[in-house]
Amino acid sequence: MPESSQETERARGSLPFGPAEVTGPSMVPTLHHGDVLLVHWGARVGPGDVIVLRHPFQQDLLVVKRAVERRGAGWWVLGDNAFAGGDSTDYGVVPEELVLGRVRLRYRPLKAGQRSPFAVVRWFLSALRPVLGDRSASRRLRAR
């Protein structure tokens, strides 16, 4: 879940793109705790896209989930980590007006312990990646 802040809210109102930070394990292996996301606020969402939304029960909390499918006037969303919970299996369909944007890029900051040349090269090659929509996400929904 990215952290919500007044700066994030202010930037979202004036710019089409903005940052969000991931906290928690719900989107592992796609996203990890501490990853910084580039969010396209107000972007069109499709099945399989990683999105930022307001939590249906705690409107001040922003959440990152994968949009699985449209159901009525909202989205069924799931985390990539089936064991973490905190998705539509807990709170149902998320209304369209709570969906804020689509995640475009993920930046993974260098950890303090990564000092060896091999670790730095490995980080450099994987630090910045696009976050692509997983069009097979609906298969996981049917498996539940």
CSV table of N, CA and C in Angstrom, one decimal:
chain,number,residue,atom,x,y,z
A,1,MET,N,0.8,-1.2,0.0
A,1,MET,CA,0.0,0.0,0.0
A,1,MET,C,0.9,1.2,0.0
A,2,PRO,N,0.7,2.1,-0.9
A,2,PRO,CA,1.5,3.3,-0.9
A,2,PRO,C,1.1,4.2,0.3
A,3,GLU,N,2.0,5.0,0.8
A,3,GLU,CA,1.7,5.9,1.8
A,3,GLU,C,1.0,7.2,1.2
A,4,SER,N,-0.1,7.6,1.9
A,4,SER,CA,-0.8,8.8,1.4
A,4,SER,C,-0.2,10.0,2.2
A,5,SER,N,0.0,11.0,1.5
A,5,SER,CA,0.5,12.2,2.2
A,5,SER,C,-0.2,13.5,1.6
A,6,GLN,N,-0.1,14.6,2.3
A,6,GLN,CA,-0.7,15.8,1.7
A,6,GLN,C,0.0,16.2,0.4
A,7,GLU,N,1.3,15.9,0.3
A,7,GLU,CA,2.1,16.2,-0.9
A,7,GLU,C,1.6,15.4,-2.0
A,8,THR,N,1.4,14.1,-1.8
A,8,THR,CA,0.8,13.2,-2.8
A,8,THR,C,-0.5,13.7,-3.3
A,9,GLU,N,-1.4,14.1,-2.4
A,9,GLU,CA,-2.7,14.5,-2.7
A,9,GLU,C,-2.7,15.8,-3.5
A,10,ARG,N,-1.8,16.8,-3.1
A,10,ARG,CA,-1.6,18.0,-3.8
A,10,ARG,C,-1.1,17.8,-5.2
A,11,ALA,N,-0.1,17.0,-5.4
A,11,ALA,CA,0.5,16.7,-6.7
A,11,ALA,C,-0.5,16.0,-7.6
A,12,ARG,N,-1.3,15.1,-7.0
A,12,ARG,CA,-2.3,14.4,-7.8
A,12,ARG,C,-3.3,15.3,-8.5
A,13,GLY,N,-3.6,16.4,-7.8
A,13,GLY,CA,-4.6,17.3,-8.3
A,13,GLY,C,-4.1,18.2,-9.4
A,14,SER,N,-2.8,18.4,-9.5
A,14,SER,CA,-2.3,19.3,-10.5
A,14,SER,C,-1.4,18.6,-11.6
A,15,LEU,N,-0.9,17.4,-11.4
A,15,LEU,CA,-0.1,16.7,-12.3
A,15,LEU,C,-0.7,15.4,-12.7
A,16,PRO,N,-0.5,14.9,-13.9
A,16,PRO,CA,-1.0,13.6,-14.3
A,16,PRO,C,-0.2,12.4,-13.8
A,17,PHE,N,1.0,12.7,-13.4
A,17,PHE,CA,1.9,11.6,-12.9
A,17,PHE,C,2.4,12.0,-11.5
A,18,GLY,N,2.6,11.0,-10.6
A,18,GLY,CA,3.1,11.3,-9.3
A,18,GLY,C,3.6,10.1,-8.6
A,19,PRO,N,4.4,10.2,-7.5
A,19,PRO,CA,5.0,9.1,-6.8
A,19,PRO,C,4.1,8.5,-5.8
A,20,ALA,N,4.3,7.3,-5.4
A,20,ALA,CA,3.7,6.6,-4.2
A,20,ALA,C,4.7,5.6,-3.8
A,21,GLU,N,4.8,5.4,-2.5
A,21,GLU,CA,5.7,4.4,-1.9
A,21,GLU,C,4.9,3.2,-1.4
A,22,VAL,N,5.4,2.0,-1.7
A,22,VAL,CA,4.8,0.7,-1.3
A,22,VAL,C,5.2,0.4,0.1
A,23,THR,N,4.2,0.1,0.9
A,23,THR,CA,4.4,-0.5,2.3
A,23,THR,C,3.6,-1.7,2.4
A,24,GLY,N,4.2,-2.8,2.9
A,24,GLY,CA,3.5,-4.1,3.1
A,24,GLY,C,3.8,-5.1,1.9
A,25,PRO,N,3.4,-6.3,2.2
A,25,PRO,CA,3.7,-7.4,1.2
A,25,PRO,C,2.6,-7.8,0.3
A,26,SER,N,1.5,-7.1,0.2
A,26,SER,CA,0.4,-7.6,-0.6
A,26,SER,C,0.6,-7.8,-2.1
A,27,MET,N,1.6,-7.1,-2.6
A,27,MET,CA,1.8,-7.2,-4.1
A,27,MET,C,3.1,-8.0,-4.4
A,28,VAL,N,3.7,-8.6,-3.5
A,28,VAL,CA,4.9,-9.5,-3.7
A,28,VAL,C,4.5,-10.6,-4.6
A,29,PRO,N,5.1,-11.0,-5.7
A,29,PRO,CA,6.5,-10.6,-6.1
A,29,PRO,C,6.6,-9.4,-7.1
A,30,THR,N,5.5,-8.8,-7.5
A,30,THR,CA,5.5,-7.7,-8.4
A,30,THR,C,6.1,-6.5,-7.8
A,31,LEU,N,5.7,-6.1,-6.6
A,31,LEU,CA,6.1,-5.0,-5.9
A,31,LEU,C,6.6,-5.4,-4.5
A,32,HIS,N,7.6,-4.7,-3.9
A,32,HIS,CA,8.1,-5.0,-2.6
A,32,HIS,C,8.0,-3.8,-1.7
A,33,HIS,N,8.0,-4.0,-0.4
A,33,HIS,CA,8.1,-2.9,0.6
A,33,HIS,C,9.2,-2.0,0.3
A,34,GLY,N,8.9,-0.7,0.2
A,34,GLY,CA,10.0,0.3,-0.1
A,34,GLY,C,10.1,0.7,-1.6
A,35,ASP,N,9.4,0.0,-2.5
A,35,ASP,CA,9.4,0.4,-3.9
A,35,ASP,C,8.7,1.7,-4.1
A,36,VAL,N,9.2,2.5,-5.0
A,36,VAL,CA,8.6,3.8,-5.3
A,36,VAL,C,7.9,3.6,-6.7
A,37,LEU,N,6.7,4.0,-6.8
A,37,LEU,CA,5.9,3.9,-8.0
A,37,LEU,C,5.7,5.2,-8.7
A,38,LEU,N,5.6,5.1,-10.0
A,38,LEU,CA,5.1,6.3,-10.8
A,38,LEU,C,3.7,6.0,-11.2
A,39,VAL,N,2.8,6.8,-10.6
A,39,VAL,CA,1.3,6.6,-10.8
A,39,VAL,C,0.8,7.6,-11.9
A,40,HIS,N,0.1,7.1,-12.8
A,40,HIS,CA,-0.6,7.9,-13.8
A,40,HIS,C,-2.0,8.1,-13.2
A,41,TRP,N,-2.2,9.3,-12.6
A,41,TRP,CA,-3.5,9.6,-11.9
A,41,TRP,C,-4.6,9.8,-13.0
A,42,GLY,N,-5.7,9.2,-12.8
A,42,GLY,CA,-6.9,9.3,-13.7
A,42,GLY,C,-6.8,8.5,-15.0
A,43,ALA,N,-5.8,7.7,-15.1
A,43,ALA,CA,-5.6,6.9,-16.3
A,43,ALA,C,-6.7,5.8,-16.4
A,44,ARG,N,-7.0,5.4,-17.6
A,44,ARG,CA,-8.0,4.4,-17.9
A,44,ARG,C,-7.4,3.0,-17.4
A,45,VAL,N,-8.3,2.3,-16.7
A,45,VAL,CA,-7.9,1.0,-16.1
A,45,VAL,C,-8.5,-0.1,-16.9
A,46,GLY,N,-7.7,-1.2,-17.0
A,46,GLY,CA,-8.2,-2.4,-17.7
A,46,GLY,C,-7.8,-3.6,-16.8
A,47,PRO,N,-8.4,-4.8,-17.2
A,47,PRO,CA,-8.2,-6.0,-16.4
A,47,PRO,C,-6.7,-6.3,-16.4
A,48,GLY,N,-6.1,-6.6,-15.3
A,48,GLY,CA,-4.7,-7.0,-15.2
A,48,GLY,C,-3.8,-5.8,-14.8
A,49,ASP,N,-4.3,-4.6,-14.9
A,49,ASP,CA,-3.5,-3.4,-14.5
A,49,ASP,C,-3.3,-3.3,-13.0
A,50,VAL,N,-2.1,-2.8,-12.6
A,50,VAL,CA,-1.8,-2.5,-11.2
A,50,VAL,C,-2.3,-1.1,-11.0
A,51,ILE,N,-3.1,-0.9,-10.0
A,51,ILE,CA,-3.8,0.4,-9.8
A,51,ILE,C,-3.6,0.9,-8.3
A,52,VAL,N,-3.8,2.1,-8.2
A,52,VAL,CA,-3.9,2.8,-6.8
A,52,VAL,C,-5.3,3.2,-6.6
A,53,LEU,N,-5.8,2.8,-5.4
A,53,LEU,CA,-7.2,3.1,-5.1
A,53,LEU,C,-7.3,3.5,-3.6
A,54,ARG,N,-8.5,4.1,-3.3
A,54,ARG,CA,-8.8,4.4,-1.9
A,54,ARG,C,-9.4,3.1,-1.3
A,55,HIS,N,-8.9,2.8,-0.1
A,55,HIS,CA,-9.5,1.7,0.6
A,55,HIS,C,-11.0,1.9,0.9
A,56,PRO,N,-11.9,1.0,0.5
A,56,PRO,CA,-13.3,1.2,0.7
A,56,PRO,C,-13.8,1.6,2.1
A,57,PHE,N,-13.1,1.1,3.1
A,57,PHE,CA,-13.5,1.3,4.5
A,57,PHE,C,-12.7,2.4,5.2
A,58,GLN,N,-11.5,2.7,4.7
A,58,GLN,CA,-10.6,3.8,5.2
A,58,GLN,C,-10.2,4.7,4.1
A,59,GLN,N,-11.0,5.7,3.8
A,59,GLN,CA,-10.9,6.5,2.6
A,59,GLN,C,-9.6,7.3,2.6
A,60,ASP,N,-8.9,7.5,3.8
A,60,ASP,CA,-7.7,8.2,3.8
A,60,ASP,C,-6.5,7.3,3.5
A,61,LEU,N,-6.7,6.0,3.3
A,61,LEU,CA,-5.6,5.0,3.0
A,61,LEU,C,-5.6,4.7,1.5
A,62,LEU,N,-4.5,4.9,0.9
A,62,LEU,CA,-4.3,4.5,-0.5
A,62,LEU,C,-3.8,3.0,-0.5
A,63,VAL,N,-4.3,2.3,-1.5
A,63,VAL,CA,-3.9,0.8,-1.6
A,63,VAL,C,-3.5,0.6,-3.1
A,64,VAL,N,-2.5,-0.4,-3.2
A,64,VAL,CA,-2.1,-0.8,-4.5
A,64,VAL,C,-2.6,-2.3,-4.7
A,65,LYS,N,-3.3,-2.5,-5.8
A,65,LYS,CA,-3.8,-3.8,-6.1
A,65,LYS,C,-3.9,-4.0,-7.6
A,66,ARG,N,-4.2,-5.3,-8.0
A,66,ARG,CA,-4.3,-5.6,-9.4
A,66,ARG,C,-5.8,-5.6,-9.7
A,67,ALA,N,-6.2,-4.9,-10.7
A,67,ALA,CA,-7.6,-4.9,-11.2
A,67,ALA,C,-7.8,-6.2,-12.0
A,68,VAL,N,-8.7,-7.0,-11.5
A,68,VAL,CA,-8.9,-8.3,-12.1
A,68,VAL,C,-10.0,-8.2,-13.2
A,69,GLU,N,-11.2,-7.7,-12.8
A,69,GLU,CA,-12.3,-7.6,-13.7
A,69,GLU,C,-13.3,-6.6,-13.2
A,70,ARG,N,-14.1,-6.1,-14.2
A,70,ARG,CA,-15.2,-5.2,-13.9
A,70,ARG,C,-16.4,-6.0,-13.4
A,71,ARG,N,-17.0,-5.5,-12.3
A,71,ARG,CA,-18.2,-6.1,-11.8
A,71,ARG,C,-19.2,-5.0,-11.5
A,72,GLY,N,-20.2,-4.8,-12.4
A,72,GLY,CA,-21.1,-3.8,-12.2
A,72,GLY,C,-20.5,-2.4,-12.4
A,73,ALA,N,-20.6,-1.6,-11.3
A,73,ALA,CA,-20.0,-0.2,-11.4
A,73,ALA,C,-18.7,-0.1,-10.7
A,74,GLY,N,-17.9,-1.2,-10.6
A,74,GLY,CA,-16.6,-1.2,-9.9
A,74,GLY,C,-15.7,-2.2,-10.4
A,75,TRP,N,-14.6,-2.4,-9.6
A,75,TRP,CA,-13.6,-3.4,-9.9
A,75,TRP,C,-13.4,-4.4,-8.8
A,76,TRP,N,-13.2,-5.6,-9.3
A,76,TRP,CA,-12.7,-6.7,-8.3
A,76,TRP,C,-11.2,-6.6,-8.4
A,77,VAL,N,-10.6,-6.4,-7.2
A,77,VAL,CA,-9.1,-6.2,-7.1
A,77,VAL,C,-8.5,-7.3,-6.2
A,78,LEU,N,-7.3,-7.7,-6.6
A,78,LEU,CA,-6.6,-8.7,-5.8
A,78,LEU,C,-5.2,-8.3,-5.6
A,79,GLY,N,-4.5,-8.7,-4.5
A,79,GLY,CA,-3.1,-8.5,-4.4
A,79,GLY,C,-2.4,-9.7,-5.0
A,80,ASP,N,-1.2,-9.5,-5.5
A,80,ASP,CA,-0.4,-10.6,-6.1
A,80,ASP,C,0.0,-11.6,-5.1
A,81,ASN,N,0.1,-11.3,-3.9
A,81,ASN,CA,0.4,-12.2,-2.8
A,81,ASN,C,-0.9,-12.7,-2.2
A,82,ALA,N,-1.3,-14.0,-2.5
A,82,ALA,CA,-2.6,-14.5,-2.1
A,82,ALA,C,-2.6,-14.7,-0.6
A,83,PHE,N,-1.5,-14.7,0.1
A,83,PHE,CA,-1.5,-14.9,1.5
A,83,PHE,C,-1.6,-13.6,2.3
A,84,ALA,N,-1.5,-12.5,1.7
A,84,ALA,CA,-1.5,-11.2,2.4
A,84,ALA,C,-2.9,-10.7,2.7
A,85,GLY,N,-3.8,-11.0,1.9
A,85,GLY,CA,-5.2,-10.5,2.1
A,85,GLY,C,-5.3,-9.0,1.8
A,86,GLY,N,-6.4,-8.4,2.3
A,86,GLY,CA,-6.7,-7.0,2.1
A,86,GLY,C,-7.1,-6.6,0.7
A,87,ASP,N,-7.9,-7.4,0.1
A,87,ASP,CA,-8.3,-7.2,-1.3
A,87,ASP,C,-9.8,-7.4,-1.4
A,88,SER,N,-10.3,-7.6,-2.6
A,88,SER,CA,-11.8,-7.7,-2.8
A,88,SER,C,-12.4,-9.0,-2.1
A,89,THR,N,-11.5,-9.9,-1.8
A,89,THR,CA,-12.0,-11.1,-1.0
A,89,THR,C,-12.5,-10.7,0.4
A,90,ASP,N,-11.9,-9.6,0.9
A,90,ASP,CA,-12.3,-9.0,2.2
A,90,ASP,C,-13.4,-8.0,2.1
A,91,TYR,N,-13.3,-7.1,1.1
A,91,TYR,CA,-14.2,-5.9,1.1
A,91,TYR,C,-15.1,-5.8,-0.2
A,92,GLY,N,-15.0,-6.8,-1.0
A,92,GLY,CA,-15.9,-6.8,-2.2
A,92,GLY,C,-15.5,-5.9,-3.3
A,93,VAL,N,-16.4,-5.6,-4.2
A,93,VAL,CA,-16.1,-4.8,-5.4
A,93,VAL,C,-15.8,-3.3,-4.9
A,94,VAL,N,-14.8,-2.8,-5.6
A,94,VAL,CA,-14.4,-1.4,-5.3
A,94,VAL,C,-15.1,-0.5,-6.3
A,95,PRO,N,-15.8,0.5,-5.8
A,95,PRO,CA,-16.5,1.4,-6.7
A,95,PRO,C,-15.5,2.2,-7.6
A,96,GLU,N,-15.9,2.5,-8.8
A,96,GLU,CA,-15.1,3.1,-9.8
A,96,GLU,C,-14.5,4.5,-9.3
A,97,GLU,N,-15.3,5.2,-8.5
A,97,GLU,CA,-14.8,6.5,-8.0
A,97,GLU,C,-13.7,6.4,-7.0
A,98,LEU,N,-13.4,5.2,-6.5
A,98,LEU,CA,-12.3,5.1,-5.5
A,98,LEU,C,-11.0,4.7,-6.2
A,99,VAL,N,-11.1,4.4,-7.5
A,99,VAL,CA,-9.9,4.0,-8.3
A,99,VAL,C,-9.2,5.4,-8.7
A,100,LEU,N,-8.0,5.6,-8.3
A,100,LEU,CA,-7.3,6.9,-8.6
A,100,LEU,C,-6.4,6.9,-9.8
A,101,GLY,N,-5.7,5.8,-10.0
A,101,GLY,CA,-4.8,5.8,-11.1
A,101,GLY,C,-4.2,4.4,-11.4
A,102,ARG,N,-3.3,4.4,-12.4
A,102,ARG,CA,-2.7,3.2,-12.9
A,102,ARG,C,-1.2,3.3,-12.6
A,103,VAL,N,-0.5,2.3,-12.1
A,103,VAL,CA,0.9,2.3,-11.9
A,103,VAL,C,1.6,2.0,-13.2
A,104,ARG,N,2.6,2.9,-13.6
A,104,ARG,CA,3.3,2.8,-14.8
A,104,ARG,C,4.7,2.2,-14.6
A,105,LEU,N,5.4,2.7,-13.6
A,105,LEU,CA,6.8,2.3,-13.3
A,105,LEU,C,7.0,2.0,-11.9
A,106,ARG,N,8.0,1.1,-11.7
A,106,ARG,CA,8.5,0.8,-10.3
A,106,ARG,C,9.9,1.0,-10.2
A,107,TYR,N,10.3,1.8,-9.1
A,107,TYR,CA,11.7,2.0,-8.9
A,107,TYR,C,12.1,1.4,-7.5
A,108,ARG,N,13.1,0.5,-7.5
A,108,ARG,CA,13.5,-0.2,-6.3
A,108,ARG,C,14.7,0.4,-5.8
A,109,PRO,N,14.7,1.2,-4.7
A,109,PRO,CA,15.9,1.9,-4.2
A,109,PRO,C,17.0,0.9,-3.8
A,110,LEU,N,18.2,1.3,-3.8
A,110,LEU,CA,19.4,0.5,-3.4
A,110,LEU,C,19.3,0.3,-1.9
A,111,LYS,N,19.4,-0.9,-1.4
A,111,LYS,CA,19.4,-1.2,0.0
A,111,LYS,C,20.8,-0.9,0.6
A,112,ALA,N,20.8,-0.5,1.9
A,112,ALA,CA,22.1,-0.2,2.5
A,112,ALA,C,23.1,-1.3,2.5
A,113,GLY,N,22.7,-2.5,2.5
A,113,GLY,CA,23.7,-3.6,2.6
A,113,GLY,C,24.2,-4.0,1.2
A,114,GLN,N,23.7,-3.5,0.1
A,114,GLN,CA,24.2,-3.8,-1.2
A,114,GLN,C,25.4,-3.0,-1.6
A,115,ARG,N,26.6,-3.5,-1.2
A,115,ARG,CA,27.8,-2.8,-1.4
A,115,ARG,C,28.7,-3.5,-2.4
A,116,SER,N,28.6,-4.8,-2.6
A,116,SER,CA,29.5,-5.5,-3.5
A,116,SER,C,29.2,-5.1,-4.9
A,117,PRO,N,30.2,-5.1,-5.8
A,117,PRO,CA,30.0,-4.7,-7.2
A,117,PRO,C,29.0,-5.5,-7.9
A,118,PHE,N,28.9,-6.8,-7.6
A,118,PHE,CA,27.9,-7.7,-8.2
A,118,PHE,C,26.5,-7.2,-7.8
A,119,ALA,N,26.3,-6.9,-6.5
A,119,ALA,CA,25.0,-6.5,-6.0
A,119,ALA,C,24.6,-5.2,-6.6
A,120,VAL,N,25.5,-4.3,-6.8
A,120,VAL,CA,25.2,-2.9,-7.3
A,120,VAL,C,24.8,-3.1,-8.8
A,121,VAL,N,25.6,-3.9,-9.6
A,121,VAL,CA,25.2,-4.2,-11.0
A,121,VAL,C,23.9,-4.8,-11.1
A,122,ARG,N,23.6,-5.8,-10.3
A,122,ARG,CA,22.3,-6.5,-10.3
A,122,ARG,C,21.2,-5.5,-10.0
A,123,TRP,N,21.4,-4.6,-9.0
A,123,TRP,CA,20.4,-3.6,-8.7
A,123,TRP,C,20.2,-2.6,-9.8
A,124,PHE,N,21.3,-2.2,-10.4
A,124,PHE,CA,21.3,-1.2,-11.6
A,124,PHE,C,20.4,-1.8,-12.7
A,125,LEU,N,20.6,-3.1,-13.0
A,125,LEU,CA,19.8,-3.7,-14.1
A,125,LEU,C,18.3,-3.9,-13.8
A,126,SER,N,18.0,-3.9,-12.5
A,126,SER,CA,16.6,-4.2,-12.2
A,126,SER,C,15.9,-3.0,-11.4
A,127,ALA,N,16.5,-1.9,-11.2
A,127,ALA,CA,16.0,-0.9,-10.3
A,127,ALA,C,14.8,-0.2,-10.9
A,128,LEU,N,14.8,0.0,-12.2
A,128,LEU,CA,13.7,0.8,-12.8
A,128,LEU,C,13.0,-0.2,-13.8
A,129,ARG,N,11.8,-0.5,-13.6
A,129,ARG,CA,11.0,-1.4,-14.5
A,129,ARG,C,9.6,-0.9,-14.8
A,130,PRO,N,9.1,-1.1,-16.0
A,130,PRO,CA,7.7,-0.8,-16.2
A,130,PRO,C,6.8,-1.8,-15.4
A,131,VAL,N,5.7,-1.4,-15.0
A,131,VAL,CA,4.7,-2.3,-14.3
A,131,VAL,C,3.7,-2.6,-15.4
A,132,LEU,N,3.7,-3.8,-15.9
A,132,LEU,CA,2.8,-4.2,-17.0
A,132,LEU,C,1.6,-4.9,-16.4
A,133,GLY,N,0.5,-4.8,-17.2
A,133,GLY,CA,-0.7,-5.5,-16.8
A,133,GLY,C,-0.6,-7.0,-17.0
A,134,ASP,N,-1.0,-7.7,-16.1
A,134,ASP,CA,-1.0,-9.2,-16.2
A,134,ASP,C,-2.4,-9.6,-16.7
A,135,ARG,N,-2.5,-9.9,-17.9
A,135,ARG,CA,-3.8,-10.3,-18.5
A,135,ARG,C,-4.3,-11.6,-18.1
A,136,SER,N,-3.5,-12.4,-17.3
A,136,SER,CA,-3.9,-13.7,-16.8
A,136,SER,C,-4.4,-13.6,-15.4
A,137,ALA,N,-4.6,-12.4,-14.9
A,137,ALA,CA,-5.0,-12.3,-13.5
A,137,ALA,C,-6.4,-12.9,-13.2
A,138,SER,N,-7.3,-12.9,-14.2
A,138,SER,CA,-8.6,-13.5,-14.0
A,138,SER,C,-8.5,-15.0,-13.8
A,139,ARG,N,-7.5,-15.6,-14.2
A,139,ARG,CA,-7.4,-17.1,-13.9
A,139,ARG,C,-7.3,-17.3,-12.4
A,140,ARG,N,-6.5,-16.4,-11.7
A,140,ARG,CA,-6.4,-16.6,-10.3
A,140,ARG,C,-7.7,-16.4,-9.6
A,141,LEU,N,-8.6,-15.5,-10.1
A,141,LEU,CA,-9.9,-15.2,-9.5
A,141,LEU,C,-10.7,-16.5,-9.7
A,142,ARG,N,-10.7,-17.1,-10.8
A,142,ARG,CA,-11.5,-18.4,-11.0
A,142,ARG,C,-11.0,-19.5,-10.2
A,143,ALA,N,-9.7,-19.5,-9.8
A,143,ALA,CA,-9.2,-20.6,-9.0
A,143,ALA,C,-9.6,-20.6,-7.6
A,144,ARG,N,-10.1,-19.4,-7.1
A,144,ARG,CA,-10.4,-19.3,-5.7
A,144,ARG,C,-11.8,-19.9,-5.4
